[in-house]
Coordinates of C-alpha atoms in Angstrom, one line a residue:
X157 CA 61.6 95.9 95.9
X158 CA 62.0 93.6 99.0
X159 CA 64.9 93.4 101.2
X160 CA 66.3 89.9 102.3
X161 CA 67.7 89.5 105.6
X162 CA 69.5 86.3 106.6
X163 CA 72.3 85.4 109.3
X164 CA 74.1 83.2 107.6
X165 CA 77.2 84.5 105.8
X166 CA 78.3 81.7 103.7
X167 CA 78.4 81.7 99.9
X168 CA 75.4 79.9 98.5
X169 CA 72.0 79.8 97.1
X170 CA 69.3 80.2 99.6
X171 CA 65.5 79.5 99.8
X172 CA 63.4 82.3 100.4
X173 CA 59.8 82.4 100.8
X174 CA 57.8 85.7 101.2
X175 CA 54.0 84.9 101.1
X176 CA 53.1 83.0 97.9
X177 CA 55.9 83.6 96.6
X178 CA 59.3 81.2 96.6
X179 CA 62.6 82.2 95.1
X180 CA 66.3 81.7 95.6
X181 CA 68.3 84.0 97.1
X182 CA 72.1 83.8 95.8
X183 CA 74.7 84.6 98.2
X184 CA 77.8 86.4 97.5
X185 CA 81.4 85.3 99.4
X186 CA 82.5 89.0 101.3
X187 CA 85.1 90.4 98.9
X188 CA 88.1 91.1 101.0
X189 CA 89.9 94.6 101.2
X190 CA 93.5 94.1 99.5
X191 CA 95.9 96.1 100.9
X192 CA 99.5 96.2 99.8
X193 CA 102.7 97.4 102.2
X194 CA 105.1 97.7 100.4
X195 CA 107.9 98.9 102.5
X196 CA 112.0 97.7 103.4
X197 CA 111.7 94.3 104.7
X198 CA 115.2 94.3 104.3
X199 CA 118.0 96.5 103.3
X200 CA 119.4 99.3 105.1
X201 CA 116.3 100.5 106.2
X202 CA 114.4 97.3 107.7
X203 CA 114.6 98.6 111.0
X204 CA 111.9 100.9 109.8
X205 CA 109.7 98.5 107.6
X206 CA 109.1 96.5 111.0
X207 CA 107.4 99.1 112.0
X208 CA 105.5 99.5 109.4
X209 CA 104.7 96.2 109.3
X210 CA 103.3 95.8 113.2
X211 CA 101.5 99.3 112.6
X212 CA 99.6 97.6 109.7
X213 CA 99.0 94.4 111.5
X214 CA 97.7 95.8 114.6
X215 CA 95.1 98.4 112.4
X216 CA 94.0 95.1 110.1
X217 CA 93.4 93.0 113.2
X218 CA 91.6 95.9 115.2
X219 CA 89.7 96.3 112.0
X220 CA 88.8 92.7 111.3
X221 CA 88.0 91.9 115.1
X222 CA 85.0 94.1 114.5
X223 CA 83.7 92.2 111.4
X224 CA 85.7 93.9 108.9
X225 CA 85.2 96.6 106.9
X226 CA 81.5 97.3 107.2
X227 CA 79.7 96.8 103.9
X228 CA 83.0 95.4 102.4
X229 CA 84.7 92.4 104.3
X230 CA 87.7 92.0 105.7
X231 CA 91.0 93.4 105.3
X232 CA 93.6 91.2 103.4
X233 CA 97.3 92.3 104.2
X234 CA 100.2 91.5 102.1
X235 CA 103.6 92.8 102.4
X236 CA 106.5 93.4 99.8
X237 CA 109.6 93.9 100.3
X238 CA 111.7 96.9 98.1
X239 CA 114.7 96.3 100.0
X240 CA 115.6 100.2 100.3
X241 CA 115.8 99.8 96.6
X242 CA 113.9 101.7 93.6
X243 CA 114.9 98.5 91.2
X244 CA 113.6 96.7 94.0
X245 CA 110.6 98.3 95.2
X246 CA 109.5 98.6 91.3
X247 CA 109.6 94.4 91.4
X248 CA 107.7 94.3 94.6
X249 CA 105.2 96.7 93.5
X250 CA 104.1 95.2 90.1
X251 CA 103.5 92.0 91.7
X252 CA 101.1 94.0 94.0
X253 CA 99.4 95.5 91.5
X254 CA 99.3 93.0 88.3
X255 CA 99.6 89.7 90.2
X256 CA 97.6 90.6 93.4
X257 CA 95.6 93.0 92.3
X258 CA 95.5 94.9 95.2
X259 CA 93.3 98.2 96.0
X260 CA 95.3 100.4 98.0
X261 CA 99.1 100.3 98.8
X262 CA 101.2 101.6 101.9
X263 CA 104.1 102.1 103.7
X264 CA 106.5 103.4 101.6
X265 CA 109.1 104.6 103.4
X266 CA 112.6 106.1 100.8
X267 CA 111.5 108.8 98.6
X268 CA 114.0 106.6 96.0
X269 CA 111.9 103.9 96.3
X270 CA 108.7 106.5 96.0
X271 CA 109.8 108.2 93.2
X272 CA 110.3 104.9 91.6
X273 CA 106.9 103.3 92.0
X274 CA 105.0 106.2 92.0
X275 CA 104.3 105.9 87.8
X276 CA 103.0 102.4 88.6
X277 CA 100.4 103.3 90.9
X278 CA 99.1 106.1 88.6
X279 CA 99.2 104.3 85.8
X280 CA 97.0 101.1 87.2
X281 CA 95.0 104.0 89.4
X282 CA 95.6 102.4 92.7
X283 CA 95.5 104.8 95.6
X284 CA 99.0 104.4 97.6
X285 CA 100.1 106.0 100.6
X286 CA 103.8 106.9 101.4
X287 CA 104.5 106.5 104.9
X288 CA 107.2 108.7 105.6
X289 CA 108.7 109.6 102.0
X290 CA 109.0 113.6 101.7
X291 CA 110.1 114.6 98.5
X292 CA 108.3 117.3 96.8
X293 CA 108.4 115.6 93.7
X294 CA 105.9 113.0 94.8
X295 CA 102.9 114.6 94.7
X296 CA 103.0 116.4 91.8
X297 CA 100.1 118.9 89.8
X298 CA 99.3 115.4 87.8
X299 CA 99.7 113.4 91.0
X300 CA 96.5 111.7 91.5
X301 CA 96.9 108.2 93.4
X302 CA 99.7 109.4 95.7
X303 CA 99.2 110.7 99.2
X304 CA 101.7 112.2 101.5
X305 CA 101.0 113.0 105.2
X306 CA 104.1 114.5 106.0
X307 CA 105.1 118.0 105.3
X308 CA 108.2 117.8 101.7
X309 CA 111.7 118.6 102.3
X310 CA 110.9 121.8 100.6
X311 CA 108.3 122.7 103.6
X312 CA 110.6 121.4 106.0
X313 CA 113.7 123.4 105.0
X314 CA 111.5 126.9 104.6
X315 CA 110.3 126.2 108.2
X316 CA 114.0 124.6 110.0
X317 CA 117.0 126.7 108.9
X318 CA 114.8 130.5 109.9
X319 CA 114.2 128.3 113.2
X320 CA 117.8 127.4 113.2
X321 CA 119.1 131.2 113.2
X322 CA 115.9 132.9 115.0
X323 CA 115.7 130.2 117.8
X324 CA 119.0 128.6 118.0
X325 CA 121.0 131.1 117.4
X326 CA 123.0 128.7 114.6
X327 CA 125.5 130.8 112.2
X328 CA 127.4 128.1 110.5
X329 CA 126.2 125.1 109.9
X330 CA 127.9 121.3 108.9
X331 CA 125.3 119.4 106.8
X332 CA 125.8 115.3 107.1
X333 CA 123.3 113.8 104.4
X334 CA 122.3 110.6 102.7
X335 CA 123.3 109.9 99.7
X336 CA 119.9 109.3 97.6
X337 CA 117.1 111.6 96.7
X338 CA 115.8 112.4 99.9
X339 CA 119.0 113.7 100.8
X340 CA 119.7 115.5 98.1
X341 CA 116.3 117.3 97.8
X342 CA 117.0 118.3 101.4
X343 CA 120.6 119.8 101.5
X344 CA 119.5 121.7 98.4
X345 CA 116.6 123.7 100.4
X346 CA 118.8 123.7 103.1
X347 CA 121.8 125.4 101.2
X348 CA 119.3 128.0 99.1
X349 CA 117.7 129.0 102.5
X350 CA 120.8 129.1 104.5
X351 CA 122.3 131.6 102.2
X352 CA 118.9 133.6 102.6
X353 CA 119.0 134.0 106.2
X354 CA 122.5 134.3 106.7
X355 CA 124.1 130.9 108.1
X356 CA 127.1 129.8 106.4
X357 CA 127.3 125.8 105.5
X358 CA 131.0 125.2 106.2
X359 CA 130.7 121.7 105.6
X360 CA 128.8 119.7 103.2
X361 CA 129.0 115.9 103.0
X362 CA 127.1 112.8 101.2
X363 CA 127.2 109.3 103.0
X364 CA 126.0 106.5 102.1
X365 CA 122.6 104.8 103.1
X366 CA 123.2 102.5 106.3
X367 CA 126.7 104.4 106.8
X368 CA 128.1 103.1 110.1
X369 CA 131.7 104.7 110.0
X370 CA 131.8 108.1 110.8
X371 CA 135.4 109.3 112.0
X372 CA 136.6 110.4 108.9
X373 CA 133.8 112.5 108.5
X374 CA 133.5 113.5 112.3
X375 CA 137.2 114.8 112.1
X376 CA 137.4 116.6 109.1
X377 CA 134.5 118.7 110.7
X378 CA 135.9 119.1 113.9
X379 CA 139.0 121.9 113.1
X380 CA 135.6 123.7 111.9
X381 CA 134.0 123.9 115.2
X382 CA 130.1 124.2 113.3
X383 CA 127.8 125.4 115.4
X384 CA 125.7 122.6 114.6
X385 CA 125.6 119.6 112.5
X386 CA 122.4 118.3 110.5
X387 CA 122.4 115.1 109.6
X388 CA 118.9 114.3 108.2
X389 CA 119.3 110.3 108.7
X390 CA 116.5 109.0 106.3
X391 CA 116.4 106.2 105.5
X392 CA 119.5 105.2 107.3
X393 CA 117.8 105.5 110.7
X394 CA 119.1 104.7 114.0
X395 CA 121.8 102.2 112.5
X396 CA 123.4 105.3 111.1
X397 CA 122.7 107.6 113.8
X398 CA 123.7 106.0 117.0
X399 CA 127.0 105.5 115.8
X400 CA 127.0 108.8 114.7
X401 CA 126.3 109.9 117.7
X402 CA 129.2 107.2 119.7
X403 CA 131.9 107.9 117.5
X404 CA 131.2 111.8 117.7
X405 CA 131.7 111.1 121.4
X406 CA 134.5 109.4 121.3
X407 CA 136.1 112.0 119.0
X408 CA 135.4 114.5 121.6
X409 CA 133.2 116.4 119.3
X410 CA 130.6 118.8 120.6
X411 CA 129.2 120.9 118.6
X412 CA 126.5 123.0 120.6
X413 CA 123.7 121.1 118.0
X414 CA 123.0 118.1 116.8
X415 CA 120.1 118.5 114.8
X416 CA 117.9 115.4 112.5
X417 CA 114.9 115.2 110.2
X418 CA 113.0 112.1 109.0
X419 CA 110.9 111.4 111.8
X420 CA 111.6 111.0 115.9
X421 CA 114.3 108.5 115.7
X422 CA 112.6 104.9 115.9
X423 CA 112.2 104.0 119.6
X424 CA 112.0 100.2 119.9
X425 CA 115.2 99.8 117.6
X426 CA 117.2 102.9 119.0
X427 CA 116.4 101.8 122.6
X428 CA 118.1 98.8 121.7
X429 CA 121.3 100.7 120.2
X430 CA 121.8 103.6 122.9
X431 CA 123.8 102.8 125.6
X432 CA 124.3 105.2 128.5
X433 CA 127.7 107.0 127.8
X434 CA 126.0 107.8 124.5
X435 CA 122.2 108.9 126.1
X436 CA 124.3 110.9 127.9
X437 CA 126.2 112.6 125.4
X438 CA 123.4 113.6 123.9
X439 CA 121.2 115.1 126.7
X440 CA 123.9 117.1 128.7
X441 CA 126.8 117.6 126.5
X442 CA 125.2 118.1 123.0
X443 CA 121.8 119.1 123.0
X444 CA 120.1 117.1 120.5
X445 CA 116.9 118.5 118.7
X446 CA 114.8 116.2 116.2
X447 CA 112.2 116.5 114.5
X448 CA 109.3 114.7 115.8
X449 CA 106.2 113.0 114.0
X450 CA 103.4 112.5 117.5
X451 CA 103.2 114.2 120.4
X452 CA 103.7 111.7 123.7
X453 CA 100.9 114.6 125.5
X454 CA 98.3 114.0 122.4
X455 CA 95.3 111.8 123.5
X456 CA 95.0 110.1 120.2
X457 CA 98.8 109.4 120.3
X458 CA 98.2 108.2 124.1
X459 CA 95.8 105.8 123.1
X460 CA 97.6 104.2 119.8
X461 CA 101.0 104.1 122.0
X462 CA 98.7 102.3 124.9
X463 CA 97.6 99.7 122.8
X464 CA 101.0 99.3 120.5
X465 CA 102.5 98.7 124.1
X466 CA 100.2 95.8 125.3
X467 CA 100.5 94.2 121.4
X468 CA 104.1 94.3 121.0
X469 CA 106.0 95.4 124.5
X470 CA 107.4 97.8 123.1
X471 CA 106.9 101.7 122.2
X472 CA 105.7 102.7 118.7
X473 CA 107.4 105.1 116.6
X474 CA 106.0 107.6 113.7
X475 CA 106.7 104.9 111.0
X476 CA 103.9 102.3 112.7
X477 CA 101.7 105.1 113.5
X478 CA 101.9 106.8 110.2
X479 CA 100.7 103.0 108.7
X480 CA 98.2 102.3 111.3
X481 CA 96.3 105.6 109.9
X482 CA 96.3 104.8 106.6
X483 CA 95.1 101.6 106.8
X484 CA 92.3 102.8 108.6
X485 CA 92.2 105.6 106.4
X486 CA 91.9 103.1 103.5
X487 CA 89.0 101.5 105.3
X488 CA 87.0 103.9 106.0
X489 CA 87.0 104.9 102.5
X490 CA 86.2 101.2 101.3
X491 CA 83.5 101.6 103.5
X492 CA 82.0 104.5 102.4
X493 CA 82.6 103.6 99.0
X494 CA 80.8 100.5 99.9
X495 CA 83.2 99.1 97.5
X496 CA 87.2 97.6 97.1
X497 CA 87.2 99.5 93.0
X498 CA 90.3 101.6 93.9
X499 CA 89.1 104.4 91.8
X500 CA 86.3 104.9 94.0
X501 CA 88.1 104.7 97.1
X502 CA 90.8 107.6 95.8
X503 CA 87.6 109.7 95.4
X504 CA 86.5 109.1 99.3
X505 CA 89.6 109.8 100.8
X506 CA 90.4 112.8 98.5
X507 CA 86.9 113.8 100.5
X508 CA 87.5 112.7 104.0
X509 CA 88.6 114.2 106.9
X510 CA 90.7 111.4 109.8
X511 CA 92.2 112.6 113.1
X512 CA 95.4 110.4 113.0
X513 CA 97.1 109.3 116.0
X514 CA 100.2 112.5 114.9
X515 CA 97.1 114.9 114.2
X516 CA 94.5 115.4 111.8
X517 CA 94.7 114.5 107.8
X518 CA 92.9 116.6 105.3
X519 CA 93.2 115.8 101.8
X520 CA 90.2 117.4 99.7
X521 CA 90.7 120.2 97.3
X522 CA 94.1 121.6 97.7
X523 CA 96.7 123.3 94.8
X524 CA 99.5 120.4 95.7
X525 CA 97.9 116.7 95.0
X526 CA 98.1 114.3 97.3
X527 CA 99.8 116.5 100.7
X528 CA 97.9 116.5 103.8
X529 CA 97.1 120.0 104.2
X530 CA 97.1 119.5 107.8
X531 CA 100.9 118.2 108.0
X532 CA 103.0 120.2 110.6
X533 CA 106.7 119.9 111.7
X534 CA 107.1 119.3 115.7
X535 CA 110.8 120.1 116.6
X536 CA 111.8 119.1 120.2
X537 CA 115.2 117.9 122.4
X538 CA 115.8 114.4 123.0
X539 CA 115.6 113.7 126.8
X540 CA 116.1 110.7 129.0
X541 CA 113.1 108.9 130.3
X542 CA 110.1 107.8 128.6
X543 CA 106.4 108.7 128.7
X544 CA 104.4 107.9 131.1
X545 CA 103.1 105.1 129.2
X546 CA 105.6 103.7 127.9
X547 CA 108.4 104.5 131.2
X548 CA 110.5 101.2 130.3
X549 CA 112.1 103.4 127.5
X550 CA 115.2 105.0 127.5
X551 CA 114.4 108.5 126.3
X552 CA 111.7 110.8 124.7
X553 CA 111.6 113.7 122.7
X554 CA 110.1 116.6 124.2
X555 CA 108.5 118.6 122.5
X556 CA 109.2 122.6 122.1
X557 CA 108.0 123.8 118.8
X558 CA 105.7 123.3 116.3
X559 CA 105.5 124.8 112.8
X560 CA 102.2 127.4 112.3
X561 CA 99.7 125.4 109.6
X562 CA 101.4 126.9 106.3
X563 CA 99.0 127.1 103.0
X564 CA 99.4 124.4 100.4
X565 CA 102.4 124.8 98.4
X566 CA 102.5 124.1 94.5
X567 CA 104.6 122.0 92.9
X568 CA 106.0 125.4 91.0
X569 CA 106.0 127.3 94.2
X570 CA 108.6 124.3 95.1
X571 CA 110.5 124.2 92.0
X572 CA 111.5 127.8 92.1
X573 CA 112.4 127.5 95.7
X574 CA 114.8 124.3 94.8
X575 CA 116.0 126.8 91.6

């Protein structure tokens, strides 16, 4: 066998001459790496799928600056919009997978949406990585093209309400939650495990996604005096939260808690939103703990944040980060592959080991398909003031615990939990 060398990367047919011996060496165009975002462009939770989108774009260019994916080609980026909606996101995802025919899909962000375009994706056997959906029913025993970094509602409630009455002190408990699956799944873990430990739910409320009006709500829990209220925004995001957190102050209601899940609330778009009064609200008079996706100390999270700021001027949040890895994640396992077959690039990552920019992801042999078994919740108060890279934003969350690494859970372990 003899091995041709040339420098010239266009698609051809080229003359080669080795000795006596003249032949014609045919040239192949690089096959490009198609990845597929599909994640809320619009809907009530576009704030979010702009950050998916700018975590993408700054991993595909970093990616392609270096020549591409190495033994591969390039990285092709398309995004498709579900619009917070599974009818939607079932639309967007077959033209990514029939028309396009792409390799690997990301940044899915409602476990609706998830749960609806999660059959696709197995059934045309493309890898596809959710970026913040937590339902346990998306990675299921015969899950086998779906990958979840983050730690399920199901984890996530067995870890937060024990942490609730151990560390907080919390004996009732108001639950604020969004009306679609991810909501649902979580005030069911919350309630079962509540009732285990001993905190009474006094109040128990489904709003809408992208819910802006909350003074009915806030004053029909305030003769109650909860010791805390969770509101688990979702999807909903900051545009449901800050005015949450306004109208609660103009209420006069002050629970000692305010407590959310779904990721550190988005910074660019909530830095925008908060105004002082409110800032302050939630630092002095209510302390505000939320559940956090990087740690602003972390080196790896450092470095991302460092470069997000000089792309975009702005800070990133979980939701870019969690896209950024798994495009890289994605590439890496093209390139180890040495191919774009999607098959063959499930197999590498279920094999690989990455140290994300919010810790390390393990997939390999586990009991639950498609979980990173190295997921963790990191639970902290919001405080004013950024990082100190990033010191032109308004707040931070500090961070002041983090969940011990649990062992993998089953899908039937879940399902008896949630009854």
């Amino acid at each position: 066998d003899i091995t041709f060398e040339i420098e010239s990367k266009e698609k051809g047919e080229y003359t080669v001459r080795v000795g006596e011996v003249i032949g014609t060496l045919i040239v192949e165009e690089a096959k490009p790496l198609k990845i597929g975002v599909v994640t809320p462009i619009t809907g009530p939770a576009a704030s979010y799928g702009a950050l998916v989108k700018k975590g993408a774009k700054l991993a595909a260019e970093e990616i392609n600056a270096e020549g591409g994916v190495p033994g591969v080609g390039p990285i092709e980026l398309s995004f498709y919009d579900t619009g917070t909606s599974p009818s939607t996101g079932k639309n967007a995802s077959r033209k990514a997978l029939y028309q396009d025919k792409i390799s690997v899909g990301s940044g899915v962000i409602s476990s609706s949406v998830g749960l609806a375009i999660r059959p696709l994706f197995e059934e045309v056997e493309v890898p596809l990585f959710t970026a913040t959906s937590t339902t346990h029913k998306l990675t299921t025993k015969d899950t086998r093209f779906i990958f979840r970094g983050w730690p399920s509602t199901v984890r996530t409630g067995l870890f937060i309400v024990p942490f609730m009455k151990e560390e907080l002190g919390i004996d009732n408990l108001a639950l604020v939650l969004p009306d679609y699956a991810f909501g649902h799944s979580m005030g069911k873990i919350l309630s079962t495990k509540a009732e285990e430990v001993g905190i009474d739910i006094i109040f128990k409320r489904f709003v809408p996604i992208g819910e802006t009006e909350y003074v009915t709500v806030i004053n029909e829990m305030k003769p109650l005096n909860p010791d805390a209220v969770f509101y688990p925004v979702g999807a909903t995001g900051s545009t449901g939260l800050v005015p949450f957190w306004e109208q609660s102050r103009m209420q006069n209601f002050k629970p000692e808690y305010f407590l959310h899940y779904g990721g550190a609330p988005e910074y660019p778009h909530m830095n925008k939103l908060l105004k002082e009064p409110t800032l302050d609200f939630i630092t002095t008079q209510v302390k505000t703990v939320v559940k956090v996706g990087m740690d602003p100390t972390d080196l790896k999270t450092i470095e991302f944040g460092e470069k997000y700021v000089e792309r975009y001027g702005e800070i990133p949040a979980l939701y870019s980060a969690t896209v950024y890895d798994t495009i890289n994640i994605a590439a890496n396992a093209a390139a180890a592959a040495e191919s774009t077959d999607s098959v063959k690039i499930r197999d590498t990552i279920r094999d690989m080991e990455y140290e994300g920019t919010a810790g390390p992801i393990v997939w390999g042999p586990f009991t639950e398909f498609g979980a990173n078994k190295n997921a963790r919740i990191r639970l902290g108060f919001i405080a004013k003031g950024g990082p100190p890279w990033a010191e032109q934003t308004k707040y931070h969350v500090k961070i002041k615990w983090e969940e011990p690494l649990p062992s993998p859970m089953t899908m039937e372990e879940a399902e008896k939990i949630m009854g």
